[in-house]
CSV table of C-alpha atoms in Angstrom, one decimal:
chain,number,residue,atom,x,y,z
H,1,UNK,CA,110.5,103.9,66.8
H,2,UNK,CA,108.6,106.5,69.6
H,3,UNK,CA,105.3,104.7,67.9
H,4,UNK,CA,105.8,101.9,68.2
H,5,UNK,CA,107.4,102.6,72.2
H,6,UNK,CA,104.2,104.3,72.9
H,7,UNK,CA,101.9,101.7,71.9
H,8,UNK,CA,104.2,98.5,73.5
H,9,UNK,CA,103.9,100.8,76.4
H,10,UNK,CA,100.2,101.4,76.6
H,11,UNK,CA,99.3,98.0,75.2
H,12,UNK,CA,101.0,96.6,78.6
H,13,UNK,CA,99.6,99.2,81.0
H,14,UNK,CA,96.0,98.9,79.5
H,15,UNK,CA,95.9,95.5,79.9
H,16,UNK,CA,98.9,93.0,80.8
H,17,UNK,CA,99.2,94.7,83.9
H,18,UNK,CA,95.8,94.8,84.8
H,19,UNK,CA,95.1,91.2,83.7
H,20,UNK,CA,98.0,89.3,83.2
H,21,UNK,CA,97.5,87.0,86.0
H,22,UNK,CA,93.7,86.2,85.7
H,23,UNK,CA,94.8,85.6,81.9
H,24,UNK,CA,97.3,83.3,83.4
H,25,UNK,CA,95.1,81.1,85.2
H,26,UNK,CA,92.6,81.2,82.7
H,27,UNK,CA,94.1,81.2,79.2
H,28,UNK,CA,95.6,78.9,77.0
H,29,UNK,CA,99.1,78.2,77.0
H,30,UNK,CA,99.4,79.9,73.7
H,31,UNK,CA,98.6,83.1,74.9
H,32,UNK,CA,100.5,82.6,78.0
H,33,UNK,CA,103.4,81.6,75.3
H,34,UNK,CA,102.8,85.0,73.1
H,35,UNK,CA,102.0,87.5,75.8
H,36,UNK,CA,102.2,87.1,79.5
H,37,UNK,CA,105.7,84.9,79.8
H,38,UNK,CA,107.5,87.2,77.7
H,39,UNK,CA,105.5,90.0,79.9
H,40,UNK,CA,107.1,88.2,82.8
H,41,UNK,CA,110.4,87.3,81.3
H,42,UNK,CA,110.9,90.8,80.0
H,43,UNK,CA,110.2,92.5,83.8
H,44,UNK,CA,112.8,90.1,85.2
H,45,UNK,CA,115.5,92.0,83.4
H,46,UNK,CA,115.0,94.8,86.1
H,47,UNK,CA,116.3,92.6,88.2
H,48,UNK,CA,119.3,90.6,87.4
H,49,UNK,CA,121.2,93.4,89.2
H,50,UNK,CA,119.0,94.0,91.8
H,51,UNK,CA,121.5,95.6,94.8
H,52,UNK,CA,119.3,95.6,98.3
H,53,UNK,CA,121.7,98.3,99.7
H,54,UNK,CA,120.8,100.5,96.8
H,55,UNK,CA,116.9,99.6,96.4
H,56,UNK,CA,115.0,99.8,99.1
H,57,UNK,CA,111.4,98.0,98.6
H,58,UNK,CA,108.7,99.9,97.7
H,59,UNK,CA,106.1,98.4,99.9
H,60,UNK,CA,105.9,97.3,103.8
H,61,UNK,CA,103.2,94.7,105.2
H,62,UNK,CA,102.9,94.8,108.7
H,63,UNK,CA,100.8,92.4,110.9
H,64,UNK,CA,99.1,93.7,113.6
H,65,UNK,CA,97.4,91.0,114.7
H,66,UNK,CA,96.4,87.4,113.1
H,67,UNK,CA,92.4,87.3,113.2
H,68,UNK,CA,89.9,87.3,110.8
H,69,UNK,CA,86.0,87.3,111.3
H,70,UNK,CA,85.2,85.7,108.1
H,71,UNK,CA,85.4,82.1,106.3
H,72,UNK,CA,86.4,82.6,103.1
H,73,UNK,CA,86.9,79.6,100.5
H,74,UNK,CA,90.3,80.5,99.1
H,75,UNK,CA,92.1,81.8,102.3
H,76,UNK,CA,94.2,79.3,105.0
H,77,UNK,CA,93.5,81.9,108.0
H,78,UNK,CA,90.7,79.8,109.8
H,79,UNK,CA,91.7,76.3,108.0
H,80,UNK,CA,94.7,75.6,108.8
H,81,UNK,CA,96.4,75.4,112.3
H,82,UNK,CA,98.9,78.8,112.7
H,83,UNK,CA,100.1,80.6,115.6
H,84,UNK,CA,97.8,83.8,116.2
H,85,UNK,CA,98.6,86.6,118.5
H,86,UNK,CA,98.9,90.7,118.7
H,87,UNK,CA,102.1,92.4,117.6
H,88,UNK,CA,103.2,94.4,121.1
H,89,UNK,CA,103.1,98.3,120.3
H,90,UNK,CA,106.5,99.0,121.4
H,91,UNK,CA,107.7,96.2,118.6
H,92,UNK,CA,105.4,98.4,116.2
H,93,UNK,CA,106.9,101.7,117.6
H,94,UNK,CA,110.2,99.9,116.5
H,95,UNK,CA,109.3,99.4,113.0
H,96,UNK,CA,107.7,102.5,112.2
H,97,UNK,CA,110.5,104.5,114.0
H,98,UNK,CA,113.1,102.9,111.4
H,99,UNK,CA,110.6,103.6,108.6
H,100,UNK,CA,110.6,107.4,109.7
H,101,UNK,CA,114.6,107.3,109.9
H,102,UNK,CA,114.9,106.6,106.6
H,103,UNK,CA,112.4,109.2,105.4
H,104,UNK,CA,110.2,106.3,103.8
H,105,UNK,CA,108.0,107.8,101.0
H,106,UNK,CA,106.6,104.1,100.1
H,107,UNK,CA,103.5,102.2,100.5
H,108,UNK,CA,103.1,101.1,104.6
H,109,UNK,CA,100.1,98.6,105.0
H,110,UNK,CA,98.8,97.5,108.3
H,111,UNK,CA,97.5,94.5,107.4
H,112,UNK,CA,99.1,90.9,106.6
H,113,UNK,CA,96.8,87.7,106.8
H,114,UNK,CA,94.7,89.0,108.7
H,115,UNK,CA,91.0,91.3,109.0
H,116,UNK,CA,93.0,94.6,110.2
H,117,UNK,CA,89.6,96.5,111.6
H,118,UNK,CA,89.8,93.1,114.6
H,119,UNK,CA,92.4,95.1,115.6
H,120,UNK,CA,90.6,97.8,118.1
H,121,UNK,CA,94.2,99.8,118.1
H,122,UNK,CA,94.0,100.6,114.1
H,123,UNK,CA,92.9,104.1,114.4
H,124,UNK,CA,95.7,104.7,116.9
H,125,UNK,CA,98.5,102.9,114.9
H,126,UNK,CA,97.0,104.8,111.6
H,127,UNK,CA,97.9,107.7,113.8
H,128,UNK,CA,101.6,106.8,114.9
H,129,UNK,CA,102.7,105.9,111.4
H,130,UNK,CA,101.4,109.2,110.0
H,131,UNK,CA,102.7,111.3,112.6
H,132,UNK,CA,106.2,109.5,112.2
H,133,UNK,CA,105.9,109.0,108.1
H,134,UNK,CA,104.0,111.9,106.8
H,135,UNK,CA,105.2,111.5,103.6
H,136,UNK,CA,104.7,107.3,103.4
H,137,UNK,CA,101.0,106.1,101.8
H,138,UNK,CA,99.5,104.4,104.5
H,139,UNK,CA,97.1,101.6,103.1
H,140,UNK,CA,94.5,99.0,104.4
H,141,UNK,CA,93.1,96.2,102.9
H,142,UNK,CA,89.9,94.9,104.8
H,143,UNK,CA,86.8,92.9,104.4
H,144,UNK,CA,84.4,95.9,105.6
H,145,UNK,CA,82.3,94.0,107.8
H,146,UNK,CA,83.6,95.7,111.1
H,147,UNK,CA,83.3,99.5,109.3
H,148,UNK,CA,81.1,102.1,110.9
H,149,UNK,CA,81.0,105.2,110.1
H,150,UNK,CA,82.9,106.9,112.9
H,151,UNK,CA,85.5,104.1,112.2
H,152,UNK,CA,85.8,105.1,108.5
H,153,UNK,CA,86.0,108.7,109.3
H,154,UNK,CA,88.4,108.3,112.6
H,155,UNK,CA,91.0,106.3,110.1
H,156,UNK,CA,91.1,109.2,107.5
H,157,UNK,CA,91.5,112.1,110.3
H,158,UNK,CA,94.1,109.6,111.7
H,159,UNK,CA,96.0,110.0,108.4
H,160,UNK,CA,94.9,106.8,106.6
H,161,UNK,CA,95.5,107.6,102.7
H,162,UNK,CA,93.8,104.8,100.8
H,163,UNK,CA,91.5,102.1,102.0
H,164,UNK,CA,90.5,99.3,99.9
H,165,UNK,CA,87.3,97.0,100.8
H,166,UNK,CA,87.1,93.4,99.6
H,167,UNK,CA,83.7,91.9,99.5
H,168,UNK,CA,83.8,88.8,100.2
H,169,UNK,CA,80.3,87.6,100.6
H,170,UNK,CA,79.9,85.6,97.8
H,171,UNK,CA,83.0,83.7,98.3
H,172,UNK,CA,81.8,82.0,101.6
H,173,UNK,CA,81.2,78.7,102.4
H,174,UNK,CA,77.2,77.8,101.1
H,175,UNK,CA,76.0,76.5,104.3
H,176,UNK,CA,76.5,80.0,106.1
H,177,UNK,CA,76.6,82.2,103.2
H,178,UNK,CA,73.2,83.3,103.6
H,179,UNK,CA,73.4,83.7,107.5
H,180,UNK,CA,73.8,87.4,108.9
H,181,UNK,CA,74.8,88.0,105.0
H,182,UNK,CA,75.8,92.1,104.2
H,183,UNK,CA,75.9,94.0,101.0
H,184,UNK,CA,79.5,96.1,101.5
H,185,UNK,CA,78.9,98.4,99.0
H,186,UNK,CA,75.5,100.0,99.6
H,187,UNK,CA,76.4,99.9,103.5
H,188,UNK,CA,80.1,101.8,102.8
H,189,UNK,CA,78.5,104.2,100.7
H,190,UNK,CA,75.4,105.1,103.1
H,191,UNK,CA,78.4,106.7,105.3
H,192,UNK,CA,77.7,110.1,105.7
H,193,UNK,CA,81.5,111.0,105.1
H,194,UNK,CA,81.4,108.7,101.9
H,195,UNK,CA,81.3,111.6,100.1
H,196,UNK,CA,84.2,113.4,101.4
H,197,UNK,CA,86.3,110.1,101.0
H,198,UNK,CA,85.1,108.2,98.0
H,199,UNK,CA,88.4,108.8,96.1
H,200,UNK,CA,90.3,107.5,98.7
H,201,UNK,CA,88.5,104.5,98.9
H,202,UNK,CA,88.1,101.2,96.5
H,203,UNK,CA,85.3,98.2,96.8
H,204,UNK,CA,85.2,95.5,95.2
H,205,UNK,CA,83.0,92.0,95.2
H,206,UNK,CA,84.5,88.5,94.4
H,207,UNK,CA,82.6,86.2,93.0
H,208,UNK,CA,83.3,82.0,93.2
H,209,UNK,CA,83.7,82.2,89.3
H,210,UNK,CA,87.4,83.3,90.3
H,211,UNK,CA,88.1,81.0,92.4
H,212,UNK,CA,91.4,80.3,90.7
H,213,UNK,CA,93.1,83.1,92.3
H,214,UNK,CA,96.0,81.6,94.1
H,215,UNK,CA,96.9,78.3,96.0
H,216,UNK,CA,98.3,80.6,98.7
H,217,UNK,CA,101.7,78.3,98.1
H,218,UNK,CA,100.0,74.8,98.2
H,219,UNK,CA,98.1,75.1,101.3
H,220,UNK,CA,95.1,75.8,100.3
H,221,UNK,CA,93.6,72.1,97.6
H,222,UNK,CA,91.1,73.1,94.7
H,223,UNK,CA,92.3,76.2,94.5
H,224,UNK,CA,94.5,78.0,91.7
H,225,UNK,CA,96.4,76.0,89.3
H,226,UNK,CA,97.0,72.2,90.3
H,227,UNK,CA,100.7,73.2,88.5
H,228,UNK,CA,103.7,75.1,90.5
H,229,UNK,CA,104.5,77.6,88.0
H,230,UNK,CA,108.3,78.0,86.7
H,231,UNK,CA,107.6,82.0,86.4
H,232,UNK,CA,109.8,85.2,88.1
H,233,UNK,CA,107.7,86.6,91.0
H,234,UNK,CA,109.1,90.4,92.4
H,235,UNK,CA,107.8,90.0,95.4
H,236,UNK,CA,110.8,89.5,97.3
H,237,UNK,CA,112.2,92.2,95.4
H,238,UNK,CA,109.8,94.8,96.3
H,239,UNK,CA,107.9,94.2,99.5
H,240,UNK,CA,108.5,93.5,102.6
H,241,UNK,CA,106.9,91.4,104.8
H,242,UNK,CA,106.7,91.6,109.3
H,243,UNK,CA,104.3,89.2,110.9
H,244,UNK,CA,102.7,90.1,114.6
H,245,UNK,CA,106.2,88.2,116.4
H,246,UNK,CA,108.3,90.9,114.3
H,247,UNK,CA,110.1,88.2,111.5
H,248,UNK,CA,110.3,89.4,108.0
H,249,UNK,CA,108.9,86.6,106.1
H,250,UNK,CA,110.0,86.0,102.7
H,251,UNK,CA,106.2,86.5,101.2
H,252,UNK,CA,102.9,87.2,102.2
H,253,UNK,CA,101.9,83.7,101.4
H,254,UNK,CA,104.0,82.5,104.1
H,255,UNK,CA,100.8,81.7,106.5
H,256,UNK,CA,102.8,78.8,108.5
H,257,UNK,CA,106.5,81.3,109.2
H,258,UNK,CA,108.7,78.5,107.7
H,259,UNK,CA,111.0,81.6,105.7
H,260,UNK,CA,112.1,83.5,108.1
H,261,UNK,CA,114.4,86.5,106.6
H,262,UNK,CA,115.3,88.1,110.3
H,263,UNK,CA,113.8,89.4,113.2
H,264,UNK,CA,113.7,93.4,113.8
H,265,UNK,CA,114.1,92.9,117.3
H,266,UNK,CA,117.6,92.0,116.7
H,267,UNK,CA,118.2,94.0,113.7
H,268,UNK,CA,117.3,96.5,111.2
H,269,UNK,CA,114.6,96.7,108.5
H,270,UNK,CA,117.7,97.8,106.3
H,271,UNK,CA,119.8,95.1,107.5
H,272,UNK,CA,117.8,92.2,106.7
H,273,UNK,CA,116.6,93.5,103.5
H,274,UNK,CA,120.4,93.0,102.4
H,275,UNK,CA,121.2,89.8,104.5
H,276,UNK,CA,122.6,86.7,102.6
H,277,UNK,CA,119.6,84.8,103.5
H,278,UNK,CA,117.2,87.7,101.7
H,279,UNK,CA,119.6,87.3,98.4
H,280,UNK,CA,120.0,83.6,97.8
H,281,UNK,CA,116.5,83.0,97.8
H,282,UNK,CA,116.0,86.1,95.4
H,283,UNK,CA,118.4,84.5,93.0
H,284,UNK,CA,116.5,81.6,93.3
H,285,UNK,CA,113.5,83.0,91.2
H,286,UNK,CA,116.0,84.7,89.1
H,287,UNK,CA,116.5,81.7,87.8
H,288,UNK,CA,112.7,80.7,87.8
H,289,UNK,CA,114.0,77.9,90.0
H,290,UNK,CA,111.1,77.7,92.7
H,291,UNK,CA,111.8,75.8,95.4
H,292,UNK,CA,111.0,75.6,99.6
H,293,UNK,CA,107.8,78.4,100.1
H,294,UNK,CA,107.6,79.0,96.5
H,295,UNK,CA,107.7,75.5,95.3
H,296,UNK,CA,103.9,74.9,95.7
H,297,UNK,CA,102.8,78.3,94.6
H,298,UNK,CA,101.0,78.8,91.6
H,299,UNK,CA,101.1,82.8,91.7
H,300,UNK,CA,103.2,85.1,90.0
H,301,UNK,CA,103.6,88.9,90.7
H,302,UNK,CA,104.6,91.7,89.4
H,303,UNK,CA,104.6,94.4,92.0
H,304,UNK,CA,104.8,98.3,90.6
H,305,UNK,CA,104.7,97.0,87.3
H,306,UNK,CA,104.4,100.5,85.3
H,307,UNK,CA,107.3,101.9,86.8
H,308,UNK,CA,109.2,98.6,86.0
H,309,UNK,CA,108.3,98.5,82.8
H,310,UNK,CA,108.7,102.5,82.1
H,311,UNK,CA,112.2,102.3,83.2
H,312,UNK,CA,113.2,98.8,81.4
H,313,UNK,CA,111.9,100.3,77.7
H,314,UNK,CA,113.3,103.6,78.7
H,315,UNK,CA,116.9,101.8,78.8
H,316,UNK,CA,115.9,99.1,75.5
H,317,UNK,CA,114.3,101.8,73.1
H,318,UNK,CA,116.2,105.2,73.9
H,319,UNK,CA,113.2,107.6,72.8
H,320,UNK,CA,111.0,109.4,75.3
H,321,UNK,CA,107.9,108.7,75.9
H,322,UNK,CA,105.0,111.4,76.5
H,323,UNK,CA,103.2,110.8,79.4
């Protein structure tokens, strides 16, 4: 029996959780059948007693500001017609000052929709989180175009742990794809503090053969699966989202605010992670019942999936496993 835990165990981490959505949109429906719906079904059991006030999420998204310099093929930002704006600092202060009262250790990224480096405040709000969260991991997710290498430094003195680069020059549209075109990776890594950083920071390059990444929840036609999926998605479960006006939005693909969850100018990040509002629509994909933002969505996560899946066969198959 510990055999056969230790391989279901490093069968999923090896690869389910490192492909099961690209095998999703790709595969066919037997393999979806044998391997990643029962993956998906099997994670959901972590949460069928999912209680707010006693699990706090993991993750925070926090949006800055709206902007983004770049066209890309697969994202709404500059094709659809959304409110932009900056999120005022003493709204951030908010929101961070919370985070630090409840001694947050989780992930806190300052980014959401958006090309974060627009934001000519980053390396100062970098600074406030870390000097209010020291123990938090403090993450961005950019597009690298606007990275120099005072920036790149200035962000890890700040206290930045992790920054990850998407490269999305390939994925632009054809007529301007060649015009003022970079290479991310050989420019990143010419930085002269590269070197003292590389661990800390991820690249990687997207290509239009994956273009079937998402339908960011229907807005976004020729993209993803023509299909809403009738799948469990954790997002809701383990992240949470605050867009630059300071609403929690019920998920990152949320580009037009239709789900509101609550506002932190009138309450707490802790209150309207437990609010009514928060659990009915939680319950909702419980049930695989996707309706209102998730209705058109064709993506299905599983957020922090090795812990989930750790503790879920740690409970089903009572043997420990080695790590």
């Amino acid at each position: 029996m510990g055999f056969f835990k230790n391989r279901l165990n490093k069968f999923y981490t090896d690869y389910v959780f490192k492909y099961y959505y690209v095998l999703y949109q790709r595969s066919n429906w037997n393999i979806k059948k044998l391997i990643i719906k029962p993956f998906i079904e099997f994670a959901k059991l972590n949460y069928r007693k999912f209680n707010p006030t006693e699990y706090l999420f993991h993750s925070i998204q926090i949006q800055t500001q709206t902007y983004c310099n770049l066209n890309c093929q697969f994202c709404p930002n500059n094709k659809i017609k959304r409110e932009h704006g900056q999120m005022p600092l003493n709204l951030f202060n908010k929101i961070i000052n919370e985070l630090s009262a409840l001694n947050y250790t989780g992930e806190i990224m300052l980014y959401l929709q958006n090309e974060p480096l627009l934001d000519k405040r980053i390396k100062n709000l970098v600074q406030i989180t870390y000097n209010k969260c020291p123990n938090a991991i403090i993450g961005l997710y950019s597009n690298g175009t606007q990275l120099t290498n005072d920036l790149l430094c200035d962000l890890f003195d700040a206290g930045l742990t992790f920054l990850r680069i998407n490269d999305y020059s390939m994925v632009q549209p054809k007529k301007t794809r060649n015009v003022g075109s970079y290479e991310v990776k050989s420019k990143v890594k010419d930085f002269k503090c590269y070197s003292h950083n590389q661990g800390r920071i991820r690249i990687y390059r997207f290509f239009p053969s994956i273009m079937k990444m998402s339908n960011r929840s229907g807005l976004m036609e020729g993209v993803g699966s023509p299909t809403p999926l009738s799948l469990f998605c954790n997002r809701p479960f383990e992240q949470m989202y605050i867009n630059f006006r300071g609403e929690a939005l019920f998920c990152c693909n949320d580009w037009l605010f239709n789900e509101i969850m609550g506002d932190v100018k009138k309450n707490n990040l802790v209150e309207i992670w437990s609010n009514k509002r928060y659990e009915f629509l939680r319950r909702e994909l419980i049930r695989n019942s996707r309706k209102r933002i998730c209705r058109d969505c064709d993506y299905t996560s599983i957020l922090f999936p090795k812990v989930i899946f750790k503790n879920l066969i740690r409970r089903l198959i009572p043997i420990s496993i080695k790590h």
